[in-house]
């Protein structure tokens, strides 16, 4: 297939440059690949990998593990580019989703959306709005990440040659893939590389929208792109939640770094536009634009618009307009900074300030309830005398509290640079007091609140099901507060953030995904009601910000569907207005969604187009989904609640009330996970970064808990243990409950199987089922057994017998590791079988094996996953083998080489994250006929973007030509 060919051609080119440098490493790689291709029996293959590894000295092991990781990363780049080409070829034939602006405007014409309406929809909602964050899901060095982006850019260059390709591959070959922990500024530099890709595609993105307006006749009716279609944010510099490395100086230096980089980009752009013949006025303006400063970008863009109108030269006018557009997208800071701090830390900071200003004694403050604190914060926000006292606080007043000093100084920096910050995100908000505390702290530190100079949105972040359930009440209470309400009115928007991974870690995926959706429904509903009481809120648009998500989203996922999900939530809330959705994009996810050229362009188009389509839908201009006699929306909502409730109870029983899985995962690759986290943010709050010289016991700790602590660390740990439990636990019981007791099941003649009905009638369940099939395929029990139990994977019959012995109890060590793992193997298989039944409406075959559901439902994706898993298998096997060795010798400190090997193996195995191919999957069902010995059978399968249907449109990149 096309995808496989591109992977082979790119990796072969890398082998060529490796041979130039050292034929010995090629011999090692060839030996490794020979094992991969020679042993059909996986157990034999695993042992062959280990035997081969043990023949190598430490230097050879380091070389092999580093180049193996690079080969897997190169393969991923090819897979991303090729998959994007397949999807876009299908869209060329017939765009069929709201991720395409052509499709959206085609639908608008069909439904007779007027030009006036469309102009408003574009102005308010056509936006690709996201926050880039360097969370610890990218284990590679900054320089290596940069070269990967350069490689992807070269693949998109129509003038590039094979010689050019070899040159960049040599750089990639010679650049260290793993290294020391990154500083916050290095993480900022890494994010700037992604911003460069977005900048390079910004004008092409605008052109796509302009061309669609022309094609469908809206441009002739006067519809224009009057505002930026891209609103990039970063919280790489802003995320101070649990990361003491994020100081005020980091913000100061990071702001300077951003301003210098965007000024440099503008300078390069202007040089290409040849403004040599420009007037003195234009040259003076360009000088302001290309000089780092805090100048108002919108004012500068407006001045460019005026100058452009004076030119008769069409090209000059277009160039000036393009520069103005870039200014509106990227400002003078390249991106806005989202600052995040924990609610409790913010409260602590205020307590310290109140104490030093002798407003409230520390002991009295600590004993107050949140309700009492809320009243004080609200009172002080409205008391000019008290605010005057508080505003005289200086950093020297807070030297007794390191947390208070750090947060206070950081918000002072934001107050002095109002053009650089867009949001203050209050993590773990459980009460209105937390948000009011943050608002008061912003005001104390010189940030404009509730007036025309306000630049910062106060965003509450809910991170558990309990918080999500109460989110509507929290928002309502805040809107009753006059200062918070005035601030929202000035900003003309209310942004609420819903965590993805933290909620999943605490409550399980089945309950978390439902709670996240219903919380969105409640936020839309509450704000709509409050508008009836406070009419000044009527212009306020509600925007929901999604966390970067579970394992599948970190692998790319279908994040561009987030606006569609929020649109359905708003429709369920029966509101008539909505703002654009926004989300975080994390670590390696940046390199996938913003892979240079067509992939980045497609991501930007999809986010803006989906937000635009959602706006029209809420305005009633798009007909709602038709629920025929075979679908019942009310039953689907009731069954979704049954699913969520049961999933949450099952997750609690298996995780919170039973130590067995945590006990099993004590043998997981803890050292590898912590060594692979090279970000400035620790794997665990308050924990020192893992470095060379550490012992396995020091890295692991005495009583490690995989199912608690940082969500990302737990998710990565379980993924590298080949057992992604967070994505699966609780789902089997949930699906069985719907099958047995679902509302739709009360009328099977009309609705069929209740579980299949839920899939057809509820979008989050369709998305969830797709994620489950992909998550189940990420497990590898052939590797998990020797890692977690210390023996080869038993036959199916023995696994079933062991699984039957599993006891659901809170008693420690009641289940031996083999019993727990056998239980999980059976559980994963049953989840896969039942999800297959949910999607197709048909019983799976009795001989269904692990991974078969993906092969049957998304066959092209399954091929990609199989190829990806096979190439990453060596690193996964050796990572797990070394983990067992570490456990046998827990007190031997790692040498520098041994530590780098650990990092390299983790980096190679880490590409087994969610398959890139999920970018090219759909959930809408189509009938498929399969032929067997018994005849032709019809079943329902999700639609796919098949390579064979668009082969005539697919071309290999120019770099592969001589």
PDB file of N, CA, C and O in Angstrom, residues 62-125:
ATOM      1  N   UNK A  62      23.728   0.920  23.203  1.00  0.00           N
ATOM      2  CA  UNK A  62      23.327   2.325  23.102  1.00  0.00           C
ATOM      3  C   UNK A  62      23.123   2.723  21.647  1.00  0.00           C
ATOM      4  O   UNK A  62      22.121   3.362  21.299  1.00  0.00           O
ATOM      5  N   UNK A  63      24.055   2.342  20.781  1.00  0.00           N
ATOM      6  CA  UNK A  63      23.934   2.675  19.359  1.00  0.00           C
ATOM      7  C   UNK A  63      22.677   2.068  18.752  1.00  0.00           C
ATOM      8  O   UNK A  63      21.916   2.734  18.042  1.00  0.00           O
ATOM      9  N   UNK A  64      22.465   0.798  19.027  1.00  0.00           N
ATOM     10  CA  UNK A  64      21.316   0.104  18.447  1.00  0.00           C
ATOM     11  C   UNK A  64      20.012   0.707  18.942  1.00  0.00           C
ATOM     12  O   UNK A  64      19.093   0.957  18.144  1.00  0.00           O
ATOM     13  N   UNK A  65      19.904   0.951  20.242  1.00  0.00           N
ATOM     14  CA  UNK A  65      18.642   1.472  20.788  1.00  0.00           C
ATOM     15  C   UNK A  65      18.349   2.876  20.263  1.00  0.00           C
ATOM     16  O   UNK A  65      17.195   3.205  19.960  1.00  0.00           O
ATOM     17  N   UNK A  66      19.394   3.708  20.099  1.00  0.00           N
ATOM     18  CA  UNK A  66      19.175   5.071  19.586  1.00  0.00           C
ATOM     19  C   UNK A  66      18.733   5.045  18.121  1.00  0.00           C
ATOM     20  O   UNK A  66      17.782   5.742  17.736  1.00  0.00           O
ATOM     21  N   UNK A  67      19.408   4.242  17.299  1.00  0.00           N
ATOM     22  CA  UNK A  67      19.042   4.213  15.874  1.00  0.00           C
ATOM     23  C   UNK A  67      17.718   3.485  15.648  1.00  0.00           C
ATOM     24  O   UNK A  67      16.965   3.832  14.735  1.00  0.00           O
ATOM     25  N   UNK A  68      17.417   2.512  16.478  1.00  0.00           N
ATOM     26  CA  UNK A  68      16.111   1.857  16.397  1.00  0.00           C
ATOM     27  C   UNK A  68      15.006   2.868  16.672  1.00  0.00           C
ATOM     28  O   UNK A  68      13.966   2.886  15.991  1.00  0.00           O
ATOM     29  N   UNK A  69      15.229   3.728  17.665  1.00  0.00           N
ATOM     30  CA  UNK A  69      14.245   4.768  17.976  1.00  0.00           C
ATOM     31  C   UNK A  69      14.096   5.737  16.807  1.00  0.00           C
ATOM     32  O   UNK A  69      12.979   6.132  16.438  1.00  0.00           O
ATOM     33  N   UNK A  70      15.215   6.120  16.204  1.00  0.00           N
ATOM     34  CA  UNK A  70      15.155   7.058  15.083  1.00  0.00           C
ATOM     35  C   UNK A  70      14.408   6.451  13.896  1.00  0.00           C
ATOM     36  O   UNK A  70      13.626   7.137  13.222  1.00  0.00           O
ATOM     37  N   UNK A  71      14.632   5.181  13.645  1.00  0.00           N
ATOM     38  CA  UNK A  71      13.935   4.508  12.540  1.00  0.00           C
ATOM     39  C   UNK A  71      12.431   4.503  12.793  1.00  0.00           C
ATOM     40  O   UNK A  71      11.628   4.754  11.881  1.00  0.00           O
ATOM     41  N   UNK A  72      12.037   4.237  14.036  1.00  0.00           N
ATOM     42  CA  UNK A  72      10.604   4.249  14.356  1.00  0.00           C
ATOM     43  C   UNK A  72      10.010   5.640  14.227  1.00  0.00           C
ATOM     44  O   UNK A  72       8.867   5.809  13.779  1.00  0.00           O
ATOM     45  N   UNK A  73      10.771   6.654  14.594  1.00  0.00           N
ATOM     46  CA  UNK A  73      10.273   8.025  14.463  1.00  0.00           C
ATOM     47  C   UNK A  73      10.159   8.431  12.995  1.00  0.00           C
ATOM     48  O   UNK A  73       9.201   9.105  12.598  1.00  0.00           O
ATOM     49  N   UNK A  74      11.144   8.029  12.199  1.00  0.00           N
ATOM     50  CA  UNK A  74      11.087   8.306  10.760  1.00  0.00           C
ATOM     51  C   UNK A  74       9.867   7.623  10.148  1.00  0.00           C
ATOM     52  O   UNK A  74       9.160   8.197   9.308  1.00  0.00           O
ATOM     53  N   UNK A  75       9.613   6.409  10.574  1.00  0.00           N
ATOM     54  CA  UNK A  75       8.442   5.674  10.067  1.00  0.00           C
ATOM     55  C   UNK A  75       7.159   6.408  10.417  1.00  0.00           C
ATOM     56  O   UNK A  75       6.213   6.457   9.619  1.00  0.00           O
ATOM     57  N   UNK A  76       7.113   6.974  11.620  1.00  0.00           N
ATOM     58  CA  UNK A  76       5.904   7.697  12.019  1.00  0.00           C
ATOM     59  C   UNK A  76       5.690   8.927  11.161  1.00  0.00           C
ATOM     60  O   UNK A  76       4.558   9.238  10.767  1.00  0.00           O
ATOM     61  N   UNK A  77       6.773   9.650  10.855  1.00  0.00           N
ATOM     62  CA  UNK A  77       6.649  10.817   9.985  1.00  0.00           C
ATOM     63  C   UNK A  77       6.069  10.406   8.633  1.00  0.00           C
ATOM     64  O   UNK A  77       5.151  11.042   8.106  1.00  0.00           O
ATOM     65  N   UNK A  78       6.601   9.320   8.074  1.00  0.00           N
ATOM     66  CA  UNK A  78       6.087   8.839   6.780  1.00  0.00           C
ATOM     67  C   UNK A  78       4.621   8.441   6.906  1.00  0.00           C
ATOM     68  O   UNK A  78       3.820   8.705   5.995  1.00  0.00           O
ATOM     69  N   UNK A  79       4.281   7.796   8.002  1.00  0.00           N
ATOM     70  CA  UNK A  79       2.901   7.346   8.197  1.00  0.00           C
ATOM     71  C   UNK A  79       1.940   8.537   8.286  1.00  0.00           C
ATOM     72  O   UNK A  79       0.845   8.518   7.718  1.00  0.00           O
ATOM     73  N   UNK A  80       2.357   9.577   9.004  1.00  0.00           N
ATOM     74  CA  UNK A  80       1.514  10.776   9.119  1.00  0.00           C
ATOM     75  C   UNK A  80       1.288  11.397   7.745  1.00  0.00           C
ATOM     76  O   UNK A  80       0.154  11.693   7.354  1.00  0.00           O
ATOM     77  N   UNK A  81       2.379  11.609   7.020  1.00  0.00           N
ATOM     78  CA  UNK A  81       2.285  12.277   5.713  1.00  0.00           C
ATOM     79  C   UNK A  81       1.463  11.447   4.734  1.00  0.00           C
ATOM     80  O   UNK A  81       0.601  11.977   4.012  1.00  0.00           O
ATOM     81  N   UNK A  82       1.693  10.145   4.710  1.00  0.00           N
ATOM     82  CA  UNK A  82       0.974   9.275   3.771  1.00  0.00           C
ATOM     83  C   UNK A  82      -0.506   9.178   4.135  1.00  0.00           C
ATOM     84  O   UNK A  82      -1.376   9.208   3.253  1.00  0.00           O
ATOM     85  N   UNK A  83      -0.796   9.057   5.428  1.00  0.00           N
ATOM     86  CA  UNK A  83      -2.196   8.974   5.851  1.00  0.00           C
ATOM     87  C   UNK A  83      -2.943  10.251   5.489  1.00  0.00           C
ATOM     88  O   UNK A  83      -4.080  10.215   5.015  1.00  0.00           O
ATOM     89  N   UNK A  84      -2.292  11.390   5.707  1.00  0.00           N
ATOM     90  CA  UNK A  84      -2.900  12.669   5.337  1.00  0.00           C
ATOM     91  C   UNK A  84      -3.184  12.726   3.841  1.00  0.00           C
ATOM     92  O   UNK A  84      -4.242  13.200   3.417  1.00  0.00           O
ATOM     93  N   UNK A  85      -2.255  12.225   3.050  1.00  0.00           N
ATOM     94  CA  UNK A  85      -2.442  12.227   1.590  1.00  0.00           C
ATOM     95  C   UNK A  85      -3.652  11.393   1.194  1.00  0.00           C
ATOM     96  O   UNK A  85      -4.430  11.787   0.310  1.00  0.00           O
ATOM     97  N   UNK A  86      -3.839  10.256   1.850  1.00  0.00           N
ATOM     98  CA  UNK A  86      -4.986   9.390   1.548  1.00  0.00           C
ATOM     99  C   UNK A  86      -6.292  10.108   1.892  1.00  0.00           C
ATOM    100  O   UNK A  86      -7.240  10.128   1.094  1.00  0.00           O
ATOM    101  N   UNK A  87      -6.347  10.698   3.081  1.00  0.00           N
ATOM    102  CA  UNK A  87      -7.567  11.392   3.511  1.00  0.00           C
ATOM    103  C   UNK A  87      -7.881  12.559   2.587  1.00  0.00           C
ATOM    104  O   UNK A  87      -9.029  12.740   2.154  1.00  0.00           O
ATOM    105  N   UNK A  88      -6.858  13.346   2.254  1.00  0.00           N
ATOM    106  CA  UNK A  88      -7.110  14.515   1.406  1.00  0.00           C
ATOM    107  C   UNK A  88      -7.462  14.110  -0.026  1.00  0.00           C
ATOM    108  O   UNK A  88      -8.207  14.821  -0.703  1.00  0.00           O
ATOM    109  N   UNK A  89      -6.956  12.978  -0.467  1.00  0.00           N
ATOM    110  CA  UNK A  89      -7.360  12.483  -1.791  1.00  0.00           C
ATOM    111  C   UNK A  89      -8.839  12.129  -1.794  1.00  0.00           C
ATOM    112  O   UNK A  89      -9.557  12.411  -2.763  1.00  0.00           O
ATOM    113  N   UNK A  90      -9.314  11.499  -0.730  1.00  0.00           N
ATOM    114  CA  UNK A  90     -10.744  11.203  -0.604  1.00  0.00           C
ATOM    115  C   UNK A  90     -11.562  12.493  -0.587  1.00  0.00           C
ATOM    116  O   UNK A  90     -12.626  12.565  -1.214  1.00  0.00           O
ATOM    117  N   UNK A  91     -11.077  13.511   0.129  1.00  0.00           N
ATOM    118  CA  UNK A  91     -11.802  14.779   0.188  1.00  0.00           C
ATOM    119  C   UNK A  91     -11.817  15.483  -1.162  1.00  0.00           C
ATOM    120  O   UNK A  91     -12.735  16.254  -1.459  1.00  0.00           O
ATOM    121  N   UNK A  92     -10.786  15.229  -1.975  1.00  0.00           N
ATOM    122  CA  UNK A  92     -10.773  15.794  -3.324  1.00  0.00           C
ATOM    123  C   UNK A  92     -11.909  15.217  -4.161  1.00  0.00           C
ATOM    124  O   UNK A  92     -12.561  15.929  -4.928  1.00  0.00           O
ATOM    125  N   UNK A  93     -12.165  13.915  -3.972  1.00  0.00           N
ATOM    126  CA  UNK A  93     -13.263  13.273  -4.700  1.00  0.00           C
ATOM    127  C   UNK A  93     -14.613  13.721  -4.165  1.00  0.00           C
ATOM    128  O   UNK A  93     -15.515  14.063  -4.923  1.00  0.00           O
ATOM    129  N   UNK A  94     -14.702  13.727  -2.812  1.00  0.00           N
ATOM    130  CA  UNK A  94     -15.966  14.126  -2.205  1.00  0.00           C
ATOM    131  C   UNK A  94     -15.747  14.422  -0.718  1.00  0.00           C
ATOM    132  O   UNK A  94     -15.615  13.506   0.079  1.00  0.00           O
ATOM    133  N   UNK A  95     -15.702  15.723  -0.366  1.00  0.00           N
ATOM    134  CA  UNK A  95     -15.584  16.043   1.058  1.00  0.00           C
ATOM    135  C   UNK A  95     -16.844  15.587   1.792  1.00  0.00           C
ATOM    136  O   UNK A  95     -17.953  15.817   1.315  1.00  0.00           O
ATOM    137  N   UNK A  96     -16.676  14.931   2.904  1.00  0.00           N
ATOM    138  CA  UNK A  96     -17.859  14.363   3.563  1.00  0.00           C
ATOM    139  C   UNK A  96     -17.871  14.571   5.069  1.00  0.00           C
ATOM    140  O   UNK A  96     -18.513  13.824   5.794  1.00  0.00           O
ATOM    141  N   UNK A  97     -17.134  15.571   5.540  1.00  0.00           N
ATOM    142  CA  UNK A  97     -17.214  15.877   6.972  1.00  0.00           C
ATOM    143  C   UNK A  97     -17.048  17.368   7.186  1.00  0.00           C
ATOM    144  O   UNK A  97     -16.504  18.081   6.330  1.00  0.00           O
ATOM    145  N   UNK A  98     -17.509  17.849   8.346  1.00  0.00           N
ATOM    146  CA  UNK A  98     -17.437  19.278   8.650  1.00  0.00           C
ATOM    147  C   UNK A  98     -16.022  19.735   8.958  1.00  0.00           C
ATOM    148  O   UNK A  98     -15.802  20.897   9.277  1.00  0.00           O
ATOM    149  N   UNK A  99     -15.043  18.828   8.843  1.00  0.00           N
ATOM    150  CA  UNK A  99     -13.650  19.235   8.946  1.00  0.00           C
ATOM    151  C   UNK A  99     -13.146  19.881   7.674  1.00  0.00           C
ATOM    152  O   UNK A  99     -12.032  20.384   7.623  1.00  0.00           O
ATOM    153  N   UNK A 100     -13.976  19.878   6.640  1.00  0.00           N
ATOM    154  CA  UNK A 100     -13.634  20.503   5.356  1.00  0.00           C
ATOM    155  C   UNK A 100     -14.482  21.752   5.158  1.00  0.00           C
ATOM    156  O   UNK A 100     -15.717  21.685   5.207  1.00  0.00           O
ATOM    157  N   UNK A 101     -13.852  22.911   4.940  1.00  0.00           N
ATOM    158  CA  UNK A 101     -14.615  24.143   4.743  1.00  0.00           C
ATOM    159  C   UNK A 101     -15.432  24.069   3.454  1.00  0.00           C
ATOM    160  O   UNK A 101     -16.517  24.652   3.358  1.00  0.00           O
ATOM    161  N   UNK A 102     -14.947  23.325   2.472  1.00  0.00           N
ATOM    162  CA  UNK A 102     -15.708  23.139   1.235  1.00  0.00           C
ATOM    163  C   UNK A 102     -17.029  22.439   1.532  1.00  0.00           C
ATOM    164  O   UNK A 102     -18.092  22.835   1.050  1.00  0.00           O
ATOM    165  N   UNK A 103     -16.972  21.387   2.337  1.00  0.00           N
ATOM    166  CA  UNK A 103     -18.183  20.659   2.731  1.00  0.00           C
ATOM    167  C   UNK A 103     -19.120  21.571   3.521  1.00  0.00           C
ATOM    168  O   UNK A 103     -20.340  21.586   3.290  1.00  0.00           O
ATOM    169  N   UNK A 104     -18.565  22.347   4.445  1.00  0.00           N
ATOM    170  CA  UNK A 104     -19.390  23.218   5.293  1.00  0.00           C
ATOM    171  C   UNK A 104     -20.151  24.234   4.451  1.00  0.00           C
ATOM    172  O   UNK A 104     -21.373  24.397   4.595  1.00  0.00           O
ATOM    173  N   UNK A 105     -19.458  24.908   3.554  1.00  0.00           N
ATOM    174  CA  UNK A 105     -20.124  25.934   2.741  1.00  0.00           C
ATOM    175  C   UNK A 105     -21.078  25.303   1.729  1.00  0.00           C
ATOM    176  O   UNK A 105     -22.109  25.904   1.366  1.00  0.00           O
ATOM    177  N   UNK A 106     -20.769  24.125   1.269  1.00  0.00           N
ATOM    178  CA  UNK A 106     -21.698  23.394   0.399  1.00  0.00           C
ATOM    179  C   UNK A 106     -23.014  23.132   1.128  1.00  0.00           C
ATOM    180  O   UNK A 106     -24.105  23.331   0.569  1.00  0.00           O
ATOM    181  N   UNK A 107     -22.907  22.711   2.386  1.00  0.00           N
ATOM    182  CA  UNK A 107     -24.104  22.490   3.201  1.00  0.00           C
ATOM    183  C   UNK A 107     -24.835  23.797   3.481  1.00  0.00           C
ATOM    184  O   UNK A 107     -26.070  23.843   3.468  1.00  0.00           O
ATOM    185  N   UNK A 108     -24.069  24.866   3.712  1.00  0.00           N
ATOM    186  CA  UNK A 108     -24.698  26.167   3.988  1.00  0.00           C
ATOM    187  C   UNK A 108     -25.534  26.612   2.783  1.00  0.00           C
ATOM    188  O   UNK A 108     -26.644  27.133   2.943  1.00  0.00           O
ATOM    189  N   UNK A 109     -25.002  26.406   1.584  1.00  0.00           N
ATOM    190  CA  UNK A 109     -25.760  26.788   0.387  1.00  0.00           C
ATOM    191  C   UNK A 109     -27.037  25.949   0.268  1.00  0.00           C
ATOM    192  O   UNK A 109     -28.104  26.460  -0.060  1.00  0.00           O
ATOM    193  N   UNK A 110     -26.893  24.684   0.552  1.00  0.00           N
ATOM    194  CA  UNK A 110     -28.051  23.788   0.464  1.00  0.00           C
ATOM    195  C   UNK A 110     -29.147  24.210   1.444  1.00  0.00           C
ATOM    196  O   UNK A 110     -30.339  24.146   1.125  1.00  0.00           O
ATOM    197  N   UNK A 111     -28.733  24.646   2.633  1.00  0.00           N
ATOM    198  CA  UNK A 111     -29.703  25.037   3.662  1.00  0.00           C
ATOM    199  C   UNK A 111     -30.028  26.534   3.615  1.00  0.00           C
ATOM    200  O   UNK A 111     -30.695  27.061   4.502  1.00  0.00           O
ATOM    201  N   UNK A 112     -29.505  27.221   2.581  1.00  0.00           N
ATOM    202  CA  UNK A 112     -29.820  28.627   2.322  1.00  0.00           C
ATOM    203  C   UNK A 112     -29.406  29.551   3.465  1.00  0.00           C
ATOM    204  O   UNK A 112     -30.138  30.454   3.873  1.00  0.00           O
ATOM    205  N   UNK A 113     -28.212  29.320   3.986  1.00  0.00           N
ATOM    206  CA  UNK A 113     -27.634  30.229   4.971  1.00  0.00           C
ATOM    207  C   UNK A 113     -27.271  31.529   4.252  1.00  0.00           C
ATOM    208  O   UNK A 113     -26.595  31.512   3.223  1.00  0.00           O
ATOM    209  N   UNK A 114     -27.727  32.661   4.762  1.00  0.00           N
ATOM    210  CA  UNK A 114     -27.507  33.936   4.081  1.00  0.00           C
ATOM    211  C   UNK A 114     -26.081  34.428   4.263  1.00  0.00           C
ATOM    212  O   UNK A 114     -25.364  34.012   5.181  1.00  0.00           O
ATOM    213  N   UNK A 115     -25.683  35.348   3.396  1.00  0.00           N
ATOM    214  CA  UNK A 115     -24.341  35.929   3.480  1.00  0.00           C
ATOM    215  C   UNK A 115     -24.170  36.680   4.795  1.00  0.00           C
ATOM    216  O   UNK A 115     -23.102  36.633   5.423  1.00  0.00           O
ATOM    217  N   UNK A 116     -25.197  37.381   5.216  1.00  0.00           N
ATOM    218  CA  UNK A 116     -25.130  38.136   6.476  1.00  0.00           C
ATOM    219  C   UNK A 116     -24.913  37.196   7.658  1.00  0.00           C
ATOM    220  O   UNK A 116     -24.110  37.461   8.555  1.00  0.00           O
ATOM    221  N   UNK A 117     -25.650  36.087   7.656  1.00  0.00           N
ATOM    222  CA  UNK A 117     -25.467  35.115   8.730  1.00  0.00           C
ATOM    223  C   UNK A 117     -24.063  34.526   8.712  1.00  0.00           C
ATOM    224  O   UNK A 117     -23.399  34.431   9.745  1.00  0.00           O
ATOM    225  N   UNK A 118     -23.607  34.141   7.527  1.00  0.00           N
ATOM    226  CA  UNK A 118     -22.296  33.518   7.417  1.00  0.00           C
ATOM    227  C   UNK A 118     -21.198  34.462   7.891  1.00  0.00           C
ATOM    228  O   UNK A 118     -20.261  34.037   8.572  1.00  0.00           O
ATOM    229  N   UNK A 119     -21.328  35.752   7.553  1.00  0.00           N
ATOM    230  CA  UNK A 119     -20.304  36.710   7.994  1.00  0.00           C
ATOM    231  C   UNK A 119     -20.210  36.730   9.520  1.00  0.00           C
ATOM    232  O   UNK A 119     -19.114  36.721  10.086  1.00  0.00           O
ATOM    233  N   UNK A 120     -21.358  36.716  10.177  1.00  0.00           N
ATOM    234  CA  UNK A 120     -21.346  36.714  11.644  1.00  0.00           C
ATOM    235  C   UNK A 120     -20.754  35.414  12.181  1.00  0.00           C
ATOM    236  O   UNK A 120     -19.957  35.419  13.118  1.00  0.00           O
ATOM    237  N   UNK A 121     -21.143  34.296  11.588  1.00  0.00           N
ATOM    238  CA  UNK A 121     -20.631  32.992  12.046  1.00  0.00           C
ATOM    239  C   UNK A 121     -19.107  32.931  11.926  1.00  0.00           C
ATOM    240  O   UNK A 121     -18.420  32.438  12.815  1.00  0.00           O
ATOM    241  N   UNK A 122     -18.594  33.460  10.795  1.00  0.00           N
ATOM    242  CA  UNK A 122     -17.137  33.460  10.591  1.00  0.00           C
ATOM    243  C   UNK A 122     -16.457  34.361  11.620  1.00  0.00           C
ATOM    244  O   UNK A 122     -15.455  33.985  12.233  1.00  0.00           O
ATOM    245  N   UNK A 123     -17.008  35.561  11.815  1.00  0.00           N
ATOM    246  CA  UNK A 123     -16.390  36.517  12.735  1.00  0.00           C
ATOM    247  C   UNK A 123     -16.322  35.972  14.164  1.00  0.00           C
ATOM    248  O   UNK A 123     -15.373  36.253  14.894  1.00  0.00           O
ATOM    249  N   UNK A 124     -17.338  35.215  14.546  1.00  0.00           N
ATOM    250  CA  UNK A 124     -17.413  34.780  15.942  1.00  0.00           C
ATOM    251  C   UNK A 124     -16.858  33.383  16.189  1.00  0.00           C
ATOM    252  O   UNK A 124     -16.382  33.102  17.295  1.00  0.00           O
ATOM    253  N   UNK A 125     -16.914  32.506  15.194  1.00  0.00           N
ATOM    254  CA  UNK A 125     -16.613  31.103  15.493  1.00  0.00           C
ATOM    255  C   UNK A 125     -15.607  30.410  14.591  1.00  0.00           C
ATOM    256  O   UNK A 125     -15.105  29.347  14.962  1.00  0.00           O
TER     257      UNK A 125
END
